[in-house]
GROMACS .gro file of N, CA and C in nm:
model
  534
    1MET      N    1   0.078  -0.118   0.003
    1MET     CA    2   0.002   0.004   0.003
    1MET      C    3   0.089   0.125   0.005
    2GLN      N    4   0.186   0.124   0.084
    2GLN     CA    5   0.275   0.241   0.091
    2GLN      C    6   0.352   0.257  -0.034
    3LEU      N    7   0.392   0.145  -0.099
    3LEU     CA    8   0.464   0.170  -0.231
    3LEU      C    9   0.379   0.230  -0.330
    4SER      N   10   0.251   0.208  -0.340
    4SER     CA   11   0.162   0.264  -0.446
    4SER      C   12   0.143   0.409  -0.415
    5GLN      N   13   0.138   0.444  -0.285
    5GLN     CA   14   0.121   0.586  -0.239
    5GLN      C   15   0.245   0.665  -0.286
    6ILE      N   16   0.364   0.599  -0.260
    6ILE     CA   17   0.487   0.663  -0.294
    6ILE      C   18   0.500   0.682  -0.447
    7ALA      N   19   0.447   0.584  -0.522
    7ALA     CA   20   0.455   0.590  -0.667
    7ALA      C   21   0.366   0.700  -0.708
    8ILE      N   22   0.249   0.710  -0.661
    8ILE     CA   23   0.149   0.815  -0.698
    8ILE      C   24   0.206   0.956  -0.664
    9LEU      N   25   0.262   0.968  -0.542
    9LEU     CA   26   0.326   1.098  -0.504
    9LEU      C   27   0.442   1.131  -0.597
   10SER      N   28   0.515   1.038  -0.636
   10SER     CA   29   0.628   1.066  -0.724
   10SER      C   30   0.582   1.103  -0.859
   11LEU      N   31   0.485   1.040  -0.912
   11LEU     CA   32   0.419   1.088  -1.042
   11LEU      C   33   0.362   1.226  -1.037
   12PHE      N   34   0.303   1.256  -0.920
   12PHE     CA   35   0.245   1.388  -0.898
   12PHE      C   36   0.349   1.490  -0.889
   13GLY      N   37   0.452   1.460  -0.819
   13GLY     CA   38   0.572   1.558  -0.819
   13GLY      C   39   0.640   1.580  -0.945
   14LEU      N   40   0.652   1.466  -1.026
   14LEU     CA   41   0.708   1.481  -1.161
   14LEU      C   42   0.611   1.564  -1.254
   15ALA      N   43   0.483   1.548  -1.236
   15ALA     CA   44   0.388   1.629  -1.317
   15ALA      C   45   0.409   1.778  -1.280
   16LEU      N   46   0.427   1.806  -1.153
   16LEU     CA   47   0.440   1.946  -1.108
   16LEU      C   48   0.570   2.009  -1.154
   17SER      N   49   0.678   1.925  -1.158
   17SER     CA   50   0.807   1.976  -1.195
   17SER      C   51   0.820   2.013  -1.342
   18LYS      N   52   0.736   1.954  -1.424
   18LYS     CA   53   0.739   1.988  -1.567
   18LYS      C   54   0.676   2.123  -1.591
   19PRO      N   55   0.748   2.214  -1.656
   19PRO     CA   56   0.686   2.350  -1.677
   19PRO      C   57   0.578   2.345  -1.781
   20LEU      N   58   0.479   2.418  -1.750
   20LEU     CA   59   0.372   2.423  -1.853
   20LEU      C   60   0.415   2.517  -1.971
   21GLU      N   61   0.378   2.460  -2.088
   21GLU     CA   62   0.417   2.536  -2.207
   21GLU      C   63   0.317   2.654  -2.219
   22GLU      N   64   0.378   2.775  -2.222
   22GLU     CA   65   0.303   2.890  -2.234
   22GLU      C   66   0.243   2.910  -2.375
   23LYS      N   67   0.120   2.936  -2.378
   23LYS     CA   68   0.055   2.964  -2.513
   23LYS      C   69   0.106   3.097  -2.564
   24ARG      N   70   0.158   3.095  -2.682
   24ARG     CA   71   0.215   3.216  -2.747
   24ARG      C   72   0.112   3.287  -2.822
   25SER      N   73   0.125   3.419  -2.825
   25SER     CA   74   0.021   3.510  -2.891
   25SER      C   75   0.077   3.530  -3.038
   26ALA      N   76  -0.020   3.583  -3.116
   26ALA     CA   77   0.008   3.627  -3.253
   26ALA      C   78   0.115   3.727  -3.258
   27SER      N   79   0.121   3.821  -3.167
   27SER     CA   80   0.230   3.923  -3.164
   27SER      C   81   0.365   3.863  -3.133
   28ASP      N   82   0.365   3.756  -3.047
   28ASP     CA   83   0.496   3.682  -3.019
   28ASP      C   84   0.540   3.618  -3.157
   29ILE      N   85   0.448   3.564  -3.231
   29ILE     CA   86   0.488   3.495  -3.359
   29ILE      C   87   0.533   3.602  -3.457
   30GLU      N   88   0.461   3.710  -3.465
   30GLU     CA   89   0.508   3.819  -3.557
   30GLU      C   90   0.645   3.872  -3.518
   31GLY      N   91   0.670   3.885  -3.389
   31GLY     CA   92   0.802   3.926  -3.348
   31GLY      C   93   0.909   3.823  -3.382
   32ASP      N   94   0.877   3.703  -3.366
   32ASP     CA   95   0.964   3.588  -3.403
   32ASP      C   96   0.993   3.596  -3.553
   33ILE      N   97   0.897   3.612  -3.628
   33ILE     CA   98   0.918   3.616  -3.774
   33ILE      C   99   0.999   3.738  -3.810
   34ALA      N  100   0.985   3.853  -3.742
   34ALA     CA  101   1.061   3.969  -3.765
   34ALA      C  102   1.211   3.944  -3.725
   35THR      N  103   1.226   3.879  -3.613
   35THR     CA  104   1.366   3.842  -3.573
   35THR      C  105   1.427   3.743  -3.674
   36LEU      N  106   1.351   3.648  -3.716
   36LEU     CA  107   1.398   3.554  -3.813
   36LEU      C  108   1.433   3.623  -3.947
   37SER      N  109   1.349   3.714  -3.983
   37SER     CA  110   1.384   3.797  -4.103
   37SER      C  111   1.519   3.870  -4.094
   38SER      N  112   1.542   3.930  -3.980
   38SER     CA  113   1.671   3.998  -3.954
   38SER      C  114   1.786   3.899  -3.958
   39GLY      N  115   1.766   3.781  -3.895
   39GLY     CA  116   1.869   3.673  -3.903
   39GLY      C  117   1.894   3.624  -4.042
   40LEU      N  118   1.789   3.614  -4.119
   40LEU     CA  119   1.799   3.569  -4.251
   40LEU      C  120   1.876   3.671  -4.338
   41SER      N  121   1.845   3.797  -4.319
   41SER     CA  122   1.916   3.905  -4.382
   41SER      C  123   2.063   3.902  -4.358
   42ALA      N  124   2.098   3.885  -4.229
   42ALA     CA  125   2.243   3.872  -4.196
   42ALA      C  126   2.308   3.747  -4.259
   43PHE      N  127   2.238   3.641  -4.260
   43PHE     CA  128   2.297   3.520  -4.332
   43PHE      C  129   2.308   3.544  -4.480
   44ASN      N  130   2.214   3.605  -4.537
   44ASN     CA  131   2.215   3.637  -4.681
   44ASN      C  132   2.331   3.730  -4.716
   45ASP      N  133   2.357   3.822  -4.625
   45ASP     CA  134   2.467   3.918  -4.646
   45ASP      C  135   2.599   3.839  -4.645
   46ALA      N  136   2.613   3.745  -4.546
   46ALA     CA  137   2.723   3.659  -4.537
   46ALA      C  138   2.745   3.579  -4.664
   47VAL      N  139   2.634   3.522  -4.716
   47VAL     CA  140   2.651   3.442  -4.838
   47VAL      C  141   2.695   3.527  -4.948
   48LYS      N  142   2.641   3.649  -4.969
   48LYS     CA  143   2.680   3.735  -5.076
   48LYS      C  144   2.824   3.779  -5.062
   49ALA      N  145   2.876   3.798  -4.941
   49ALA     CA  146   3.011   3.833  -4.917
   49ALA      C  147   3.117   3.724  -4.944
   50PHE      N  148   3.065   3.603  -4.944
   50PHE     CA  149   3.158   3.488  -4.963
   50PHE      C  150   3.234   3.495  -5.095
   51ALA      N  151   3.371   3.497  -5.093
   51ALA     CA  152   3.444   3.508  -5.213
   51ALA      C  153   3.534   3.396  -5.238
   52GLY      N  154   3.528   3.290  -5.164
   52GLY     CA  155   3.620   3.176  -5.183
   52GLY      C  156   3.697   3.141  -5.067
   53SER      N  157   3.800   3.229  -5.051
   53SER     CA  158   3.881   3.206  -4.933
   53SER      C  159   3.811   3.280  -4.815
   54ILE      N  160   3.832   3.220  -4.702
   54ILE     CA  161   3.749   3.276  -4.593
   54ILE      C  162   3.846   3.297  -4.475
   55SER      N  163   3.851   3.422  -4.424
   55SER     CA  164   3.935   3.447  -4.306
   55SER      C  165   3.863   3.404  -4.179
   56ASN      N  166   3.941   3.394  -4.071
   56ASN     CA  167   3.873   3.355  -3.946
   56ASN      C  168   3.753   3.453  -3.909
   57ASP      N  169   3.776   3.578  -3.928
   57ASP     CA  170   3.668   3.672  -3.897
   57ASP      C  171   3.549   3.644  -3.984
   58GLN      N  172   3.568   3.625  -4.117
   58GLN     CA  173   3.461   3.593  -4.212
   58GLN      C  174   3.393   3.467  -4.168
   59ALA      N  175   3.470   3.362  -4.136
   59ALA     CA  176   3.412   3.235  -4.096
   59ALA      C  177   3.329   3.257  -3.971
   60ASN      N  178   3.376   3.329  -3.875
   60ASN     CA  179   3.305   3.350  -3.749
   60ASN      C  180   3.177   3.427  -3.777
   61ASP      N  181   3.181   3.530  -3.863
   61ASP     CA  182   3.063   3.598  -3.894
   61ASP      C  183   2.962   3.513  -3.971
   62PHE      N  184   3.011   3.433  -4.062
   62PHE     CA  185   2.927   3.346  -4.142
   62PHE      C  186   2.853   3.246  -4.045
   63MET      N  187   2.935   3.181  -3.960
   63MET     CA  188   2.876   3.085  -3.874
   63MET      C  189   2.778   3.139  -3.770
   64ALA      N  190   2.815   3.255  -3.723
   64ALA     CA  191   2.725   3.331  -3.631
   64ALA      C  192   2.591   3.364  -3.704
   65ALA      N  193   2.596   3.405  -3.826
   65ALA     CA  194   2.473   3.437  -3.897
   65ALA      C  195   2.388   3.314  -3.921
   66TYR      N  196   2.453   3.212  -3.959
   66TYR     CA  197   2.393   3.077  -3.985
   66TYR      C  198   2.332   3.028  -3.865
   67LEU      N  199   2.403   3.019  -3.753
   67LEU     CA  200   2.355   2.963  -3.620
   67LEU      C  201   2.244   3.047  -3.568
   68GLY      N  202   2.261   3.180  -3.589
   68GLY     CA  203   2.146   3.269  -3.539
   68GLY      C  204   2.019   3.242  -3.608
   69MET      N  205   2.031   3.226  -3.746
   69MET     CA  206   1.919   3.202  -3.825
   69MET      C  207   1.848   3.069  -3.787
   70GLN      N  208   1.932   2.968  -3.753
   70GLN     CA  209   1.876   2.842  -3.712
   70GLN      C  210   1.799   2.857  -3.579
   71THR      N  211   1.858   2.930  -3.484
   71THR     CA  212   1.798   2.955  -3.355
   71THR      C  213   1.662   3.021  -3.375
   72PHE      N  214   1.669   3.128  -3.459
   72PHE     CA  215   1.546   3.207  -3.478
   72PHE      C  216   1.430   3.130  -3.546
   73ILE      N  217   1.462   3.041  -3.642
   73ILE     CA  218   1.357   2.960  -3.706
   73ILE      C  219   1.306   2.862  -3.612
   74SER      N  220   1.399   2.807  -3.525
   74SER     CA  221   1.340   2.710  -3.422
   74SER      C  222   1.254   2.775  -3.326
   75GLN      N  223   1.288   2.894  -3.282
   75GLN     CA  224   1.203   2.968  -3.187
   75GLN      C  225   1.066   2.998  -3.245
   76ALA      N  226   1.070   3.043  -3.371
   76ALA     CA  227   0.939   3.084  -3.438
   76ALA      C  228   0.858   2.960  -3.454
   77THR      N  229   0.912   2.853  -3.495
   77THR     CA  230   0.837   2.724  -3.504
   77THR      C  231   0.776   2.680  -3.377
   78SER      N  232   0.859   2.687  -3.270
   78SER     CA  233   0.811   2.646  -3.144
   78SER      C  234   0.699   2.733  -3.097
   79ASP      N  235   0.711   2.862  -3.112
   79ASP     CA  236   0.603   2.953  -3.072
   79ASP      C  237   0.477   2.938  -3.155
   80ILE      N  238   0.494   2.901  -3.281
   80ILE     CA  239   0.376   2.883  -3.364
   80ILE      C  240   0.302   2.754  -3.322
   81ASN      N  241   0.387   2.642  -3.286
   81ASN     CA  242   0.322   2.524  -3.237
   81ASN      C  243   0.257   2.544  -3.101
   82SER      N  244   0.303   2.639  -3.014
   82SER     CA  245   0.240   2.646  -2.892
   82SER      C  246   0.129   2.758  -2.893
   83ALA      N  247   0.110   2.817  -3.004
   83ALA     CA  248  -0.006   2.924  -3.011
   83ALA      C  249  -0.142   2.869  -3.029
   84GLY      N  250  -0.150   2.745  -3.075
   84GLY     CA  251  -0.288   2.692  -3.102
   84GLY      C  252  -0.348   2.755  -3.220
   85SER      N  253  -0.475   2.746  -3.234
   85SER     CA  254  -0.539   2.800  -3.355
   85SER      C  255  -0.547   2.946  -3.348
   86LEU      N  256  -0.513   3.013  -3.457
   86LEU     CA  257  -0.507   3.156  -3.466
   86LEU      C  258  -0.633   3.209  -3.530
   87SER      N  259  -0.677   3.328  -3.488
   87SER     CA  260  -0.794   3.394  -3.543
   87SER      C  261  -0.770   3.443  -3.684
   88ASN      N  262  -0.868   3.464  -3.763
   88ASN     CA  263  -0.858   3.509  -3.897
   88ASN      C  264  -0.779   3.637  -3.912
   89SER      N  265  -0.795   3.737  -3.830
   89SER     CA  266  -0.717   3.856  -3.835
   89SER      C  267  -0.578   3.839  -3.796
   90ASP      N  268  -0.544   3.750  -3.691
   90ASP     CA  269  -0.409   3.722  -3.663
   90ASP      C  270  -0.345   3.643  -3.773
   91SER      N  271  -0.423   3.556  -3.828
   91SER     CA  272  -0.366   3.471  -3.943
   91SER      C  273  -0.337   3.561  -4.060
   92ASP      N  274  -0.405   3.657  -4.086
   92ASP     CA  275  -0.383   3.757  -4.194
   92ASP      C  276  -0.243   3.828  -4.176
   93SER      N  277  -0.225   3.872  -4.051
   93SER     CA  278  -0.097   3.943  -4.024
   93SER      C  279   0.020   3.847  -4.038
   94ILE      N  280   0.005   3.727  -3.985
   94ILE     CA  281   0.116   3.636  -3.982
   94ILE      C  282   0.138   3.581  -4.121
   95HIS      N  283   0.030   3.557  -4.202
   95HIS     CA  284   0.044   3.523  -4.340
   95HIS      C  285   0.126   3.625  -4.422
   96SER      N  286   0.100   3.750  -4.400
   96SER     CA  287   0.167   3.863  -4.466
   96SER      C  288   0.308   3.852  -4.434
   97ALA      N  289   0.345   3.840  -4.299
   97ALA     CA  290   0.484   3.831  -4.257
   97ALA      C  291   0.559   3.703  -4.322
   98ALA      N  292   0.486   3.586  -4.325
   98ALA     CA  293   0.541   3.470  -4.376
   98ALA      C  294   0.557   3.485  -4.525
   99ASP      N  295   0.480   3.556  -4.597
   99ASP     CA  296   0.487   3.583  -4.744
   99ASP      C  297   0.619   3.656  -4.769
  100SER      N  298   0.640   3.758  -4.693
  100SER     CA  299   0.772   3.837  -4.707
  100SER      C  300   0.893   3.754  -4.672
  101LEU      N  301   0.872   3.675  -4.564
  101LEU     CA  302   0.987   3.589  -4.528
  101LEU      C  303   1.014   3.481  -4.632
  102THR      N  304   0.912   3.438  -4.700
  102THR     CA  305   0.936   3.337  -4.813
  102THR      C  306   1.012   3.404  -4.918
  103THR      N  307   0.991   3.525  -4.958
  103THR     CA  308   1.069   3.595  -5.053
  103THR      C  309   1.220   3.610  -5.012
  104GLN      N  310   1.233   3.633  -4.888
  104GLN     CA  311   1.380   3.630  -4.837
  104GLN      C  312   1.449   3.499  -4.839
  105VAL      N  313   1.373   3.392  -4.809
  105VAL     CA  314   1.431   3.257  -4.816
  105VAL      C  315   1.468   3.223  -4.953
  106VAL      N  316   1.384   3.254  -5.050
  106VAL     CA  317   1.411   3.223  -5.194
  106VAL      C  318   1.530   3.311  -5.239
  107ASP      N  319   1.531   3.435  -5.203
  107ASP     CA  320   1.643   3.525  -5.246
  107ASP      C  321   1.774   3.472  -5.186
  108THR      N  322   1.773   3.427  -5.058
  108THR     CA  323   1.897   3.372  -5.003
  108THR      C  324   1.933   3.237  -5.071
  109LEU      N  325   1.840   3.154  -5.100
  109LEU     CA  326   1.876   3.031  -5.179
  109LEU      C  327   1.925   3.063  -5.309
  110ASN      N  328   1.876   3.164  -5.377
  110ASN     CA  329   1.926   3.204  -5.511
  110ASN      C  330   2.071   3.252  -5.494
  111ASN      N  331   2.103   3.325  -5.392
  111ASN     CA  332   2.236   3.370  -5.368
  111ASN      C  333   2.331   3.251  -5.346
  112ILE      N  334   2.279   3.157  -5.263
  112ILE     CA  335   2.357   3.032  -5.241
  112ILE      C  336   2.383   2.965  -5.369
  113LEU      N  337   2.280   2.958  -5.453
  113LEU     CA  338   2.299   2.895  -5.591
  113LEU      C  339   2.395   2.959  -5.674
  114THR      N  340   2.404   3.093  -5.669
  114THR     CA  341   2.503   3.161  -5.757
  114THR      C  342   2.644   3.146  -5.710
  115LYS      N  343   2.656   3.109  -5.582
  115LYS     CA  344   2.798   3.087  -5.527
  115LYS      C  345   2.847   2.946  -5.540
  116GLN      N  346   2.779   2.863  -5.612
  116GLN     CA  347   2.807   2.720  -5.623
  116GLN      C  348   2.947   2.699  -5.669
  117SER      N  349   2.993   2.772  -5.775
  117SER     CA  350   3.128   2.746  -5.831
  117SER      C  351   3.239   2.791  -5.733
  118VAL      N  352   3.214   2.907  -5.667
  118VAL     CA  353   3.299   2.953  -5.560
  118VAL      C  354   3.305   2.854  -5.447
  119VAL      N  355   3.202   2.804  -5.406
  119VAL     CA  356   3.198   2.706  -5.293
  119VAL      C  357   3.276   2.584  -5.333
  120GLU      N  358   3.246   2.530  -5.462
  120GLU     CA  359   3.311   2.411  -5.501
  120GLU      C  360   3.458   2.427  -5.510
  121SER      N  361   3.503   2.535  -5.569
  121SER     CA  362   3.648   2.556  -5.579
  121SER      C  363   3.714   2.577  -5.443
  122SER      N  364   3.639   2.618  -5.348
  122SER     CA  365   3.698   2.643  -5.218
  122SER      C  366   3.689   2.511  -5.127
  123GLY      N  367   3.619   2.411  -5.172
  123GLY     CA  368   3.612   2.280  -5.098
  123GLY      C  369   3.509   2.283  -4.986
  124TYR      N  370   3.402   2.362  -4.995
  124TYR     CA  371   3.315   2.368  -4.898
  124TYR      C  372   3.166   2.307  -4.933
  125VAL      N  373   3.165   2.229  -5.032
  125VAL     CA  374   3.038   2.174  -5.084
  125VAL      C  375   2.969   2.085  -4.976
  126SER      N  376   3.039   1.999  -4.914
  126SER     CA  377   2.980   1.912  -4.818
  126SER      C  378   2.924   1.994  -4.696
  127GLN      N  379   2.988   2.104  -4.659
  127GLN     CA  380   2.941   2.184  -4.549
  127GLN      C  381   2.814   2.256  -4.596
  128VAL      N  382   2.812   2.302  -4.713
  128VAL     CA  383   2.694   2.376  -4.761
  128VAL      C  384   2.575   2.274  -4.779
  129CYS      N  385   2.600   2.157  -4.830
  129CYS     CA  386   2.499   2.059  -4.834
  129CYS      C  387   2.437   2.019  -4.697
  130GLY      N  388   2.524   2.012  -4.606
  130GLY     CA  389   2.473   1.979  -4.467
  130GLY      C  390   2.390   2.091  -4.416
  131GLY      N  391   2.433   2.214  -4.441
  131GLY     CA  392   2.358   2.333  -4.391
  131GLY      C  393   2.227   2.344  -4.470
  132LEU      N  394   2.232   2.316  -4.602
  132LEU     CA  395   2.101   2.323  -4.678
  132LEU      C  396   2.004   2.212  -4.628
  133SER      N  397   2.057   2.104  -4.590
  133SER     CA  398   1.959   1.994  -4.538
  133SER      C  399   1.896   2.038  -4.405
  134THR      N  400   1.971   2.097  -4.320
  134THR     CA  401   1.925   2.147  -4.190
  134THR      C  402   1.820   2.258  -4.216
  135PHE      N  403   1.856   2.362  -4.301
  135PHE     CA  404   1.780   2.471  -4.327
  135PHE      C  405   1.643   2.425  -4.387
  136ASN      N  406   1.656   2.333  -4.492
  136ASN     CA  407   1.532   2.276  -4.549
  136ASN      C  408   1.440   2.213  -4.444
  137THR      N  409   1.500   2.127  -4.363
  137THR     CA  410   1.421   2.064  -4.263
  137THR      C  411   1.344   2.167  -4.168
  138GLN      N  412   1.426   2.266  -4.129
  138GLN     CA  413   1.370   2.369  -4.042
  138GLN      C  414   1.258   2.457  -4.107
  139THR      N  415   1.284   2.494  -4.238
  139THR     CA  416   1.179   2.568  -4.303
  139THR      C  417   1.047   2.482  -4.320
  140ASP      N  418   1.071   2.351  -4.352
  140ASP     CA  419   0.950   2.263  -4.361
  140ASP      C  420   0.872   2.258  -4.229
  141GLY      N  421   0.950   2.250  -4.123
  141GLY     CA  422   0.882   2.254  -3.987
  141GLY      C  423   0.804   2.384  -3.960
  142PHE      N  424   0.869   2.495  -3.999
  142PHE     CA  425   0.808   2.621  -3.982
  142PHE      C  426   0.677   2.635  -4.063
  143TYR      N  427   0.679   2.604  -4.186
  143TYR     CA  428   0.556   2.612  -4.274
  143TYR      C  429   0.454   2.511  -4.224
  144GLN      N  430   0.496   2.390  -4.178
  144GLN     CA  431   0.399   2.293  -4.128
  144GLN      C  432   0.328   2.350  -4.001
  145ALA      N  433   0.403   2.403  -3.915
  145ALA     CA  434   0.351   2.465  -3.799
  145ALA      C  435   0.249   2.573  -3.831
  146LEU      N  436   0.281   2.656  -3.928
  146LEU     CA  437   0.190   2.761  -3.976
  146LEU      C  438   0.059   2.698  -4.024
  147GLU      N  439   0.081   2.602  -4.111
  147GLU     CA  440  -0.036   2.533  -4.160
  147GLU      C  441  -0.131   2.468  -4.058
  148ASN      N  442  -0.073   2.424  -3.949
  148ASN     CA  443  -0.151   2.368  -3.839
  148ASN      C  444  -0.214   2.476  -3.751
  149SER      N  445  -0.176   2.590  -3.749
  149SER     CA  446  -0.217   2.698  -3.653
  149SER      C  447  -0.296   2.804  -3.724
  150ILE      N  448  -0.266   2.831  -3.850
  150ILE     CA  449  -0.331   2.950  -3.918
  150ILE      C  450  -0.475   2.911  -3.949
  151ASP      N  451  -0.548   3.017  -3.967
  151ASP     CA  452  -0.691   3.000  -4.003
  151ASP      C  453  -0.706   2.931  -4.137
  152SER      N  454  -0.807   2.853  -4.153
  152SER     CA  455  -0.808   2.773  -4.272
  152SER      C  456  -0.818   2.853  -4.401
  153ALA      N  457  -0.864   2.969  -4.378
  153ALA     CA  458  -0.877   3.058  -4.507
  153ALA      C  459  -0.736   3.080  -4.570
  154PHE      N  460  -0.624   3.057  -4.490
  154PHE     CA  461  -0.487   3.087  -4.536
  154PHE      C  462  -0.407   2.965  -4.552
  155THR      N  463  -0.467   2.854  -4.519
  155THR     CA  464  -0.383   2.723  -4.527
  155THR      C  465  -0.329   2.698  -4.669
  156SER      N  466  -0.410   2.709  -4.768
  156SER     CA  467  -0.362   2.684  -4.912
  156SER      C  468  -0.256   2.782  -4.945
  157ASP      N  469  -0.266   2.905  -4.900
  157ASP     CA  470  -0.164   3.006  -4.930
  157ASP      C  471  -0.027   2.962  -4.865
  158VAL      N  472  -0.040   2.920  -4.740
  158VAL     CA  473   0.088   2.880  -4.675
  158VAL      C  474   0.149   2.756  -4.741
  159THR      N  475   0.062   2.666  -4.782
  159THR     CA  476   0.104   2.550  -4.866
  159THR      C  477   0.187   2.598  -4.989
  160ASP      N  478   0.128   2.694  -5.062
  160ASP     CA  479   0.190   2.747  -5.178
  160ASP      C  480   0.325   2.814  -5.143
  161LEU      N  481   0.332   2.878  -5.030
  161LEU     CA  482   0.457   2.943  -4.986
  161LEU      C  483   0.567   2.840  -4.965
  162GLN      N  484   0.523   2.731  -4.899
  162GLN     CA  485   0.613   2.622  -4.876
  162GLN      C  486   0.658   2.555  -5.009
  163THR      N  487   0.570   2.540  -5.096
  163THR     CA  488   0.603   2.486  -5.224
  163THR      C  489   0.707   2.562  -5.311
  164THR      N  490   0.687   2.699  -5.294
  164THR     CA  491   0.784   2.792  -5.361
  164THR      C  492   0.923   2.774  -5.300
  165VAL      N  493   0.935   2.762  -5.167
  165VAL     CA  494   1.057   2.744  -5.098
  165VAL      C  495   1.116   2.609  -5.129
  166ASP      N  496   1.035   2.506  -5.128
  166ASP     CA  497   1.071   2.368  -5.160
  166ASP      C  498   1.137   2.367  -5.309
  167LYS      N  499   1.076   2.443  -5.397
  167LYS     CA  500   1.134   2.441  -5.530
  167LYS      C  501   1.273   2.506  -5.536
  168SER      N  502   1.286   2.608  -5.460
  168SER     CA  503   1.421   2.675  -5.449
  168SER      C  504   1.518   2.585  -5.388
  169PHE      N  505   1.479   2.511  -5.278
  169PHE     CA  506   1.572   2.423  -5.214
  169PHE      C  507   1.609   2.305  -5.317
  170THR      N  508   1.515   2.256  -5.389
  170THR     CA  509   1.544   2.148  -5.488
  170THR      C  510   1.639   2.194  -5.588
  171ALA      N  511   1.628   2.312  -5.645
  171ALA     CA  512   1.718   2.375  -5.750
  171ALA      C  513   1.858   2.385  -5.687
  172THR      N  514   1.860   2.438  -5.565
  172THR     CA  515   1.993   2.471  -5.501
  172THR      C  516   2.064   2.332  -5.472
  173VAL      N  517   1.997   2.237  -5.413
  173VAL     CA  518   2.053   2.111  -5.381
  173VAL      C  519   2.100   2.037  -5.502
  174LYS      N  520   2.025   2.045  -5.604
  174LYS     CA  521   2.056   1.985  -5.733
  174LYS      C  522   2.187   2.043  -5.790
  175LYS      N  523   2.199   2.178  -5.790
  175LYS     CA  524   2.317   2.244  -5.841
  175LYS      C  525   2.437   2.193  -5.764
  176TYR      N  526   2.433   2.185  -5.628
  176TYR     CA  527   2.539   2.145  -5.553
  176TYR      C  528   2.567   1.995  -5.556
  177GLY      N  529   2.473   1.915  -5.600
  177GLY     CA  530   2.491   1.774  -5.608
  177GLY      C  531   2.482   1.705  -5.473
  178CYS      N  532   2.405   1.764  -5.382
  178CYS     CA  533   2.380   1.708  -5.254
  178CYS      C  534   2.303   1.577  -5.249
   0.00000   0.00000   0.00000
């Protein structure tokens, strides 16, 4: 009898020790997308600046921009997942921000695409392929989270945004031979 009471109390204590996931608001998500947009801009600037040989400072800047972008997209995805269903008006604002972000992602992938010969001659193809794989997985997660949370009036638009990004990833990965 005492053993079952101890087990029940232990499970109750475990349940209390787990933090409750806070429901995120539409403004939190919009802020995350704005932060992600800034991080993506920094990464895109680093991509455009890549000229083949890379100094330690350039490498640090590039990696900081890439890792920052990864962190920001993970945070945005997490917040979208914890938001639950979004209202039509919130969905409209978030859809607009996601549309702009999609343009940035495609522009960044196009810039990565144009750097293929420089990357290849520098010997960084495998690193870029690994980064593209991670970036692709994260963007898929981001758009999937949006599709699950956004008002149904915008779901097909978000699917179209994801398709646009997926096409850019496919072209970039193909060019790099990943």
